[in-house]
Coordinates of C-alpha atoms and ligand atoms in Angstrom, one line a residue:
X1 CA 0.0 0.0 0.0
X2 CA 1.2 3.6 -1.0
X3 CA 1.4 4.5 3.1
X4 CA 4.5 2.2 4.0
X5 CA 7.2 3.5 2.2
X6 CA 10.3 1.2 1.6
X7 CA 13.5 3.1 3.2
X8 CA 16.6 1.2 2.9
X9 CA 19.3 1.9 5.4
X10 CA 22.7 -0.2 5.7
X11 CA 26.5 1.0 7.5
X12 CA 29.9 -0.4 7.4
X13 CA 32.7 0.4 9.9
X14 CA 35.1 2.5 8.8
X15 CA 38.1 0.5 10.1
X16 CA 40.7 -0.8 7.8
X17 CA 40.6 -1.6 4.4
X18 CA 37.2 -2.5 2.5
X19 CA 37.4 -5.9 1.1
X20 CA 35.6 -8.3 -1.5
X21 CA 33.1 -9.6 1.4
X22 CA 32.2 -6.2 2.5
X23 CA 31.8 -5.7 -1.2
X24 CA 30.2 -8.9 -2.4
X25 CA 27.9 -9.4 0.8
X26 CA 27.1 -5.5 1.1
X27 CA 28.5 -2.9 -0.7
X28 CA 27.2 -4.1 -4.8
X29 CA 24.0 -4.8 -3.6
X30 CA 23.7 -1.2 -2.4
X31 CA 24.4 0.3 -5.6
X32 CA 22.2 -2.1 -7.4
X33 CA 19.1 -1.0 -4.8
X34 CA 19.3 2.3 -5.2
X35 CA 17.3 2.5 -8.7
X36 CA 14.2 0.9 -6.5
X37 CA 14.2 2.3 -3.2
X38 CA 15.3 5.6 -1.0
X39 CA 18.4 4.3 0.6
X40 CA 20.6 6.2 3.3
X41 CA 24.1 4.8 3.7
X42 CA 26.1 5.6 6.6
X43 CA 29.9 5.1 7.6
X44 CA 29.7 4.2 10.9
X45 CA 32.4 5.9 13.0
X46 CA 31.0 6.2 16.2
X47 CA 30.8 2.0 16.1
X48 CA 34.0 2.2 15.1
X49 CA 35.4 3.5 18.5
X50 CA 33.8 0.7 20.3
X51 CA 37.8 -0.3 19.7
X52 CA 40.5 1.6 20.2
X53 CA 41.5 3.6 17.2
X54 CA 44.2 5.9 16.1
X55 CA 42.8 9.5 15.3
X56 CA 44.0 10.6 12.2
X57 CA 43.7 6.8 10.6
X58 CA 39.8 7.1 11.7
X59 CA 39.2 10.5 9.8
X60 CA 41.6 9.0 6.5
X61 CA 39.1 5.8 6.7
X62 CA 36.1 7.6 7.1
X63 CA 36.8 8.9 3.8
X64 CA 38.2 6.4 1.9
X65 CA 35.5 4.1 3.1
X66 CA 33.3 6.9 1.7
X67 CA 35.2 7.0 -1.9
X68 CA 34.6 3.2 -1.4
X69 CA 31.0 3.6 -1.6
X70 CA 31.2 6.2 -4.4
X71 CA 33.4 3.8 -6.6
X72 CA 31.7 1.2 -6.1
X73 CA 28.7 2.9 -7.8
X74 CA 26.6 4.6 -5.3
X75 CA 25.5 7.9 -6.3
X76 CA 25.6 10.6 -3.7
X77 CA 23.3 12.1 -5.7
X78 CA 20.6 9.6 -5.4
X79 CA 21.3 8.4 -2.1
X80 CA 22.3 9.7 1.1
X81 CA 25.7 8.6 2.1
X82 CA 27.4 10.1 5.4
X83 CA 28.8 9.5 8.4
X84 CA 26.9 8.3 11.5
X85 CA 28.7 11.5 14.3
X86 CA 27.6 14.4 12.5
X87 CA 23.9 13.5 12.9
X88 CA 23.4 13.7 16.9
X89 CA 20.2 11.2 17.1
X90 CA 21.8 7.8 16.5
X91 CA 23.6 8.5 19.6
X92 CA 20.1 10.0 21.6
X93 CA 17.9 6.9 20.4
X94 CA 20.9 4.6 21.3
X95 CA 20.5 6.0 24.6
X96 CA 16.7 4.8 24.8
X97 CA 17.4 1.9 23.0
X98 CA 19.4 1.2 26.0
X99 CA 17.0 1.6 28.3
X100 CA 14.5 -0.4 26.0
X101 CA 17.2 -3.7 25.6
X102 CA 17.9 -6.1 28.4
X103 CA 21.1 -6.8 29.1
X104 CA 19.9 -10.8 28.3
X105 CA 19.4 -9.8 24.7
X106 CA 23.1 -8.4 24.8
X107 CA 24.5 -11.7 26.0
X108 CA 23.2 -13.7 23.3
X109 CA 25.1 -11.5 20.7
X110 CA 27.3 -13.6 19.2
X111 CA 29.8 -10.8 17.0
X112 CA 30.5 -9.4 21.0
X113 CA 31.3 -12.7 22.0
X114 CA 33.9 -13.2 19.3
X115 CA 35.3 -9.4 19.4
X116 CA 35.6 -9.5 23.5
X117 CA 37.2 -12.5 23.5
X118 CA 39.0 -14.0 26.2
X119 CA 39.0 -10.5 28.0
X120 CA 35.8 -9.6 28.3
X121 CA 36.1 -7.5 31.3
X122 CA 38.2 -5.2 29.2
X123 CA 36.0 -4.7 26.4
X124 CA 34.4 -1.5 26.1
X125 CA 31.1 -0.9 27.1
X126 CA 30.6 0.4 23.9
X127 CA 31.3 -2.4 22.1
X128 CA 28.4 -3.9 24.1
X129 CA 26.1 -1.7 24.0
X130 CA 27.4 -2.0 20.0
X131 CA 23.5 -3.6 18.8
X132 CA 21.5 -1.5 20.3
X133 CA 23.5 2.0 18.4
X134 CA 23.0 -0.3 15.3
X135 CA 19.0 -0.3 16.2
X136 CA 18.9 2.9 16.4
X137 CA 20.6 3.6 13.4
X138 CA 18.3 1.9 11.4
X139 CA 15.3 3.2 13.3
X140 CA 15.9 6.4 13.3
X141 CA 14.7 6.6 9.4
X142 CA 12.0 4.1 10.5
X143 CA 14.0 1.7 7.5
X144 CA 12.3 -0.9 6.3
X145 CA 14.9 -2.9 5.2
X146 CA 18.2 -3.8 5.8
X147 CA 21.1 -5.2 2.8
X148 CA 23.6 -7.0 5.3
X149 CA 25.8 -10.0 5.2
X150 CA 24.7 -12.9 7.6
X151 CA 27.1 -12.1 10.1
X152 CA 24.9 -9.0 11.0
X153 CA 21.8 -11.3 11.2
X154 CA 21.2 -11.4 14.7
X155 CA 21.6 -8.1 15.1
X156 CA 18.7 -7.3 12.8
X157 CA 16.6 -9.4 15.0
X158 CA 18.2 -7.7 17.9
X159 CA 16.8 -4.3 16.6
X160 CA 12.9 -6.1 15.8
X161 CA 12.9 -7.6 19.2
X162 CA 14.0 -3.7 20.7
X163 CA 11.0 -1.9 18.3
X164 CA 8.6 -4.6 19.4
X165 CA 9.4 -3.7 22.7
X166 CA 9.8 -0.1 22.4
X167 CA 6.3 -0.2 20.5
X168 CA 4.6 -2.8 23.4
X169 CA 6.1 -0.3 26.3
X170 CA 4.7 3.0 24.9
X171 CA 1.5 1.0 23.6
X172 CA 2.5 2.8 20.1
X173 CA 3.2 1.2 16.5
X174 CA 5.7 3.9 15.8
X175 CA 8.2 1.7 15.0
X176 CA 8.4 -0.4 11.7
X177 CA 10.0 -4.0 11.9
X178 CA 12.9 -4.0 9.4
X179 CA 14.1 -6.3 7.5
X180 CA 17.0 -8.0 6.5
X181 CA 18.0 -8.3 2.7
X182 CA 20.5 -10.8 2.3
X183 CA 21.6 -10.7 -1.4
X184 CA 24.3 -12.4 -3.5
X185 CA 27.7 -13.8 -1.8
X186 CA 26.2 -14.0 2.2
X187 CA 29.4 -14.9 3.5
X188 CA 33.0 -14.4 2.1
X189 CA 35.2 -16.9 3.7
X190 CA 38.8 -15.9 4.6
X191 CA 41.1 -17.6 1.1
X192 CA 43.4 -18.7 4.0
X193 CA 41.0 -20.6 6.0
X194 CA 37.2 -21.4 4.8
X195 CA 35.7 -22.1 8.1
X196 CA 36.6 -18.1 9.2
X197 CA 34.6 -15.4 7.4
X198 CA 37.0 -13.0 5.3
X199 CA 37.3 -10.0 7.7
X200 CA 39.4 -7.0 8.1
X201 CA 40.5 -7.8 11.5
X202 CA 42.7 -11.2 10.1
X203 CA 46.6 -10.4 11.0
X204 CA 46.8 -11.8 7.4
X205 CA 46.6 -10.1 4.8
X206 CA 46.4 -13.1 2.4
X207 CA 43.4 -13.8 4.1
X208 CA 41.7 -10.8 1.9
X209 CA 41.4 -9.2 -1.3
X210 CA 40.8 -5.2 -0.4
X211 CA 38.8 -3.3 -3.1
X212 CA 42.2 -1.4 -3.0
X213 CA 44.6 -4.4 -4.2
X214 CA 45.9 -3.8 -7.5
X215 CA 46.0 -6.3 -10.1
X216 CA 49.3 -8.1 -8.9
X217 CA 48.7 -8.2 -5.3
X218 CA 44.8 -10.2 -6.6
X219 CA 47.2 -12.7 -8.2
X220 CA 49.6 -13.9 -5.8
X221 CA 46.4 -14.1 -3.0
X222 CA 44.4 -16.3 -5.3
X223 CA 47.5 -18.2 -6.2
X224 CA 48.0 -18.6 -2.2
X225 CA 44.6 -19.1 -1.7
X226 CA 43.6 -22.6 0.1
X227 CA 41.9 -25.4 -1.8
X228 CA 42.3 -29.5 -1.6
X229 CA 43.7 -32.2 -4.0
X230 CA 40.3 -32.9 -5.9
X231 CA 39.1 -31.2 -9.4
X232 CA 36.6 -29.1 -9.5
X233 CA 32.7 -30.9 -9.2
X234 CA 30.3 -31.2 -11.7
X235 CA 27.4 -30.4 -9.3
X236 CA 27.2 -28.2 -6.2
X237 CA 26.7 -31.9 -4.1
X238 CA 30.4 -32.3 -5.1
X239 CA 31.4 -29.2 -2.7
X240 CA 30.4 -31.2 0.8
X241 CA 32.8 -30.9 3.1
X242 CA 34.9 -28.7 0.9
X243 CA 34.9 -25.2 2.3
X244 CA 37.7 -23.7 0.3
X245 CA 37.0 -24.8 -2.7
X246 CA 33.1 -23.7 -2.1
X247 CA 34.5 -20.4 -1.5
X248 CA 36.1 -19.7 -4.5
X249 CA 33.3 -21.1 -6.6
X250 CA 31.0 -18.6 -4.6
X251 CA 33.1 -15.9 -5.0
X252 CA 33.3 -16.4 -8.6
X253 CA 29.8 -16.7 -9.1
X254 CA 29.0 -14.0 -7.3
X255 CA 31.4 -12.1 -9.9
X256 CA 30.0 -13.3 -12.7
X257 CA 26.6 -12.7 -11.5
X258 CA 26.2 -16.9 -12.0
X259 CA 24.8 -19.7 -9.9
X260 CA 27.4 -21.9 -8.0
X261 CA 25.4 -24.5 -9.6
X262 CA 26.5 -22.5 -13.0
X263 CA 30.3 -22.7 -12.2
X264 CA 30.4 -26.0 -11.3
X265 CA 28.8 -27.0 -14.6
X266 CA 31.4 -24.8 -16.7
X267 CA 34.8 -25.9 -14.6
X268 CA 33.9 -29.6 -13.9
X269 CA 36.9 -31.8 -13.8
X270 CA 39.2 -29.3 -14.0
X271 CA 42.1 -28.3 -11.4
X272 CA 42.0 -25.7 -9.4
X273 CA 45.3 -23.9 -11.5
X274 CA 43.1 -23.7 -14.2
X275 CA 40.2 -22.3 -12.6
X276 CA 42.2 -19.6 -10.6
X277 CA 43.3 -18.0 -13.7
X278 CA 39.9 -17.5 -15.0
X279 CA 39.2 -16.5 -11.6
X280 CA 42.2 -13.7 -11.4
X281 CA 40.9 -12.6 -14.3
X282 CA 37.4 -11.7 -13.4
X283 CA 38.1 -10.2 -10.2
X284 CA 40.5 -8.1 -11.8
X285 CA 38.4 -6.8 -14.5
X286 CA 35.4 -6.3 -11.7
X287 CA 38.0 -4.5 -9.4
X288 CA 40.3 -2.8 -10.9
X289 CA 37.9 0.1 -12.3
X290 CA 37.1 0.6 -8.5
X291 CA 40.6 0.4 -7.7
X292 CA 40.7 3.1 -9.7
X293 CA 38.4 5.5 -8.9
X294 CA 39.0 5.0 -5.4
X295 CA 42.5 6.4 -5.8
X296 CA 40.8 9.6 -8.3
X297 CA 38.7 10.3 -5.2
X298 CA 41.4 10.2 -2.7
X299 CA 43.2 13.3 -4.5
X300 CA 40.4 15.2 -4.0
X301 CA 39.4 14.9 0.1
X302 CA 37.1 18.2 -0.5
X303 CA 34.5 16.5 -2.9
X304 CA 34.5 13.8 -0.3
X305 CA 34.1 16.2 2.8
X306 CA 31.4 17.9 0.7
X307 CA 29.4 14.5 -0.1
X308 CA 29.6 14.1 3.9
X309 CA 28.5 16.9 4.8
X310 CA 25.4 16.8 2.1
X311 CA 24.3 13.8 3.3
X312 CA 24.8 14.6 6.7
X313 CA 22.1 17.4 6.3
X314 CA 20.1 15.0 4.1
X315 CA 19.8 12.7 6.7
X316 CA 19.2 15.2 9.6
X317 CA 16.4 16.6 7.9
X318 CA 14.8 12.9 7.7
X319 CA 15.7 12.1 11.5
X320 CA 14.8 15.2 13.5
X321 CA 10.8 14.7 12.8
X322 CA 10.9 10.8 14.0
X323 CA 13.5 11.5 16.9
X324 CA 11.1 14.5 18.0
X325 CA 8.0 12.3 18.1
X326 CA 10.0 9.2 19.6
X327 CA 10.7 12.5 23.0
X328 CA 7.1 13.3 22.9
X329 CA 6.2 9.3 23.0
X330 CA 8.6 8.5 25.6
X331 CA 7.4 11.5 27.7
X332 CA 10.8 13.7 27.2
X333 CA 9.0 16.5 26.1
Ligands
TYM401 P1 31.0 -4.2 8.8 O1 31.6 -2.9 8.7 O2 31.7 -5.3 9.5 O3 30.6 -4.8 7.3 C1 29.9 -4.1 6.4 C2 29.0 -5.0 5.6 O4 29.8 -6.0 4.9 C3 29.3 -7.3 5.3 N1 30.4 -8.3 5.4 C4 30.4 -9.4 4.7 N2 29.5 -10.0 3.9 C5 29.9 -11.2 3.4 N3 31.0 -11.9 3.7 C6 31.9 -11.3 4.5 N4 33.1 -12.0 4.8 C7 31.6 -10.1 5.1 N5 32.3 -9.2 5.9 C8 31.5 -8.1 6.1 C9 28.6 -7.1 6.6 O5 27.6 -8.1 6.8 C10 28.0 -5.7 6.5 O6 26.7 -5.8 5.8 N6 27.5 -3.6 12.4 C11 27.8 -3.4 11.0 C12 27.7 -2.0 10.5 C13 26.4 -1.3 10.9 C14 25.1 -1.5 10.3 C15 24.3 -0.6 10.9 C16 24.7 -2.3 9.2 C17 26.2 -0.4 11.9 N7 25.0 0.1 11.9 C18 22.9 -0.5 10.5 C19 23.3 -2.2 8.9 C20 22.5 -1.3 9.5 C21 29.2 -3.9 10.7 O7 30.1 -3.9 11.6 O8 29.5 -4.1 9.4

């Protein structure tokens, strides 16, 4: 019906380099949204801090996450894209959210488990309170969907279970209950090690291809990359068990915009040296163009800075009416 409008909001951290999961899981299917919905994208600093990082290297990733986004064909034009700490009511509706969430809800999160680690009295209360900024983030467009990876799954159901609450405390349906859109390649698996998601938090960087790696460095990592003794299957049945070598297949289906099924069916029987050629090949010519203009935007920090700073207003003007009425619901003003 023409009242619920589809809002799509997504974010990605801007810590380290961007790499072919964040791209493959996220970042394409962004840019291939935008032609059917109103979609806001934010670089998420202020989740970013929920671990210690270095100043300067913050603001230089905030931006190059940013030309990123741009390169990878997102129009700033069409979209809003901006970063999270210059629009002041992610933080405020965190704040509710965190009096919303129960601390219950927080232990079962699974991504704070794994980032907390063995010292999880030292982690940052931040970094706990981590699920119920991303909530807010989302909510405070009143998004209706959500283009993720799995890995932030549970977090999506995190934020429904906080607006049904939120919603059931105030005796209010102010709050829609977004969705997640999982599209193309779900999960990127690390080329050194298919049981452990590609990430940029892997010491190695063999582990990764970054949207940044030039022709070369794509090479030697899918040369290095992992796989077992056996040819390549005729059928996707023939990839039980073999993590590695599903990986690649995924990866290069997702590339080609093809089925695993598809690949299978075109490599069967052959080794894996033969299929990593055609594999360099296609990630080259799918990355290197964004190689490229990623480097073209980062000689010119002020068209960046003014994208920012656009959105940033953009996306105030969309918050400050629902942020207003969330005060008025919750009895702040
Ligand atoms: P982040 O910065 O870790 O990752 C950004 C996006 O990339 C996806 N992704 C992957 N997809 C497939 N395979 C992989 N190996 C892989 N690695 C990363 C992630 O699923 C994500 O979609 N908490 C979020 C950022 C966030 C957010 C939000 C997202 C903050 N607020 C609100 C959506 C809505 C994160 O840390 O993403």
């Amino acid at each position: 019906n023409g009242e619920i409008m589809n809002r799509i909001f997504s974010g990605v951290q801007p810590t380290g380099n961007l790499h072919l999961g964040n791209y493959l899981g996220a970042i394409r299917n962004w840019a291939r949204l935008q032609d059917q919905y109103d979609c806001i994208y934010c670089v998420v600093d202020l989740h970013a801090i929920t671990t210690p990082q270095d100043p300067s290297e913050l603001r230089a990733n905030t931006r190059e996450v940013t030309a990123g986004l741009m390169a990878a064909g997102i129009d700033p034009k069409r979209n809003i894209i901006f970063n999270q700490s210059r629009v002041s009511g992610h933080a405020e509706l965190a704040w509710v959210f965190n009096c919303v969430a129960r601390l219950g809800w927080l232990n079962r999160m699974t991504q704070f488990k794994e980032k907390a680690g063995k010292h999880r009295d030292n982690a940052t209360v931040g970094l706990y309170a981590y699920p119920t900024l991303m909530a807010a983030d989302i909510l405070l467009y009143k998004a209706t969907h959500v283009p993720v990876g799995e890995d932030q799954k549970q977090h999506l159901e995190l934020t429904r279970d906080i607006a049904k609450a939120f919603n059931s405390m105030f005796e209010t349906d102010f709050f829609p209950m977004p969705e997640p859109l999982i599209l193309g390649a779900a999960r990127v698996m690390s080329l050194r090690d298919g049981s452990k998601k590609m990430s940029k938090s892997d010491d190695s960087d063999y582990s990764r291809i970054n949207m940044t790696d030039d022709a070369d460095s794509i090479a030697l990592k899918f040369r290095k990359a992992r796989t077992d003794p056996e040819p390549l299957p005729e059928s996707t049945d023939g990839l039980e068990g073999r993590t590695e070598a599903a990986n690649l297949l995924g990866i290069y289906g997702a590339l080609a915009d093809e089925t695993i099924q598809q690949v299978c069916e075109e490599f069967a029987g052959k080794p894996f040296s033969q299929f990593k050629v055609q594999l360099i090949d296609l990630a080259v010519a799918v990355l290197a163009p964004i190689g490229h203009e990623m480097k073209r935007l980062s000689e010119d920090p002020g068209y960046v800075d003014q994208v920012l700073s656009t959105g940033a207003d953009r996306a105030t003007q969309i918050a400050t009416p629902i942020l207003s009425d969330v005060k008025k619901v919750v009895g702040l003003t």
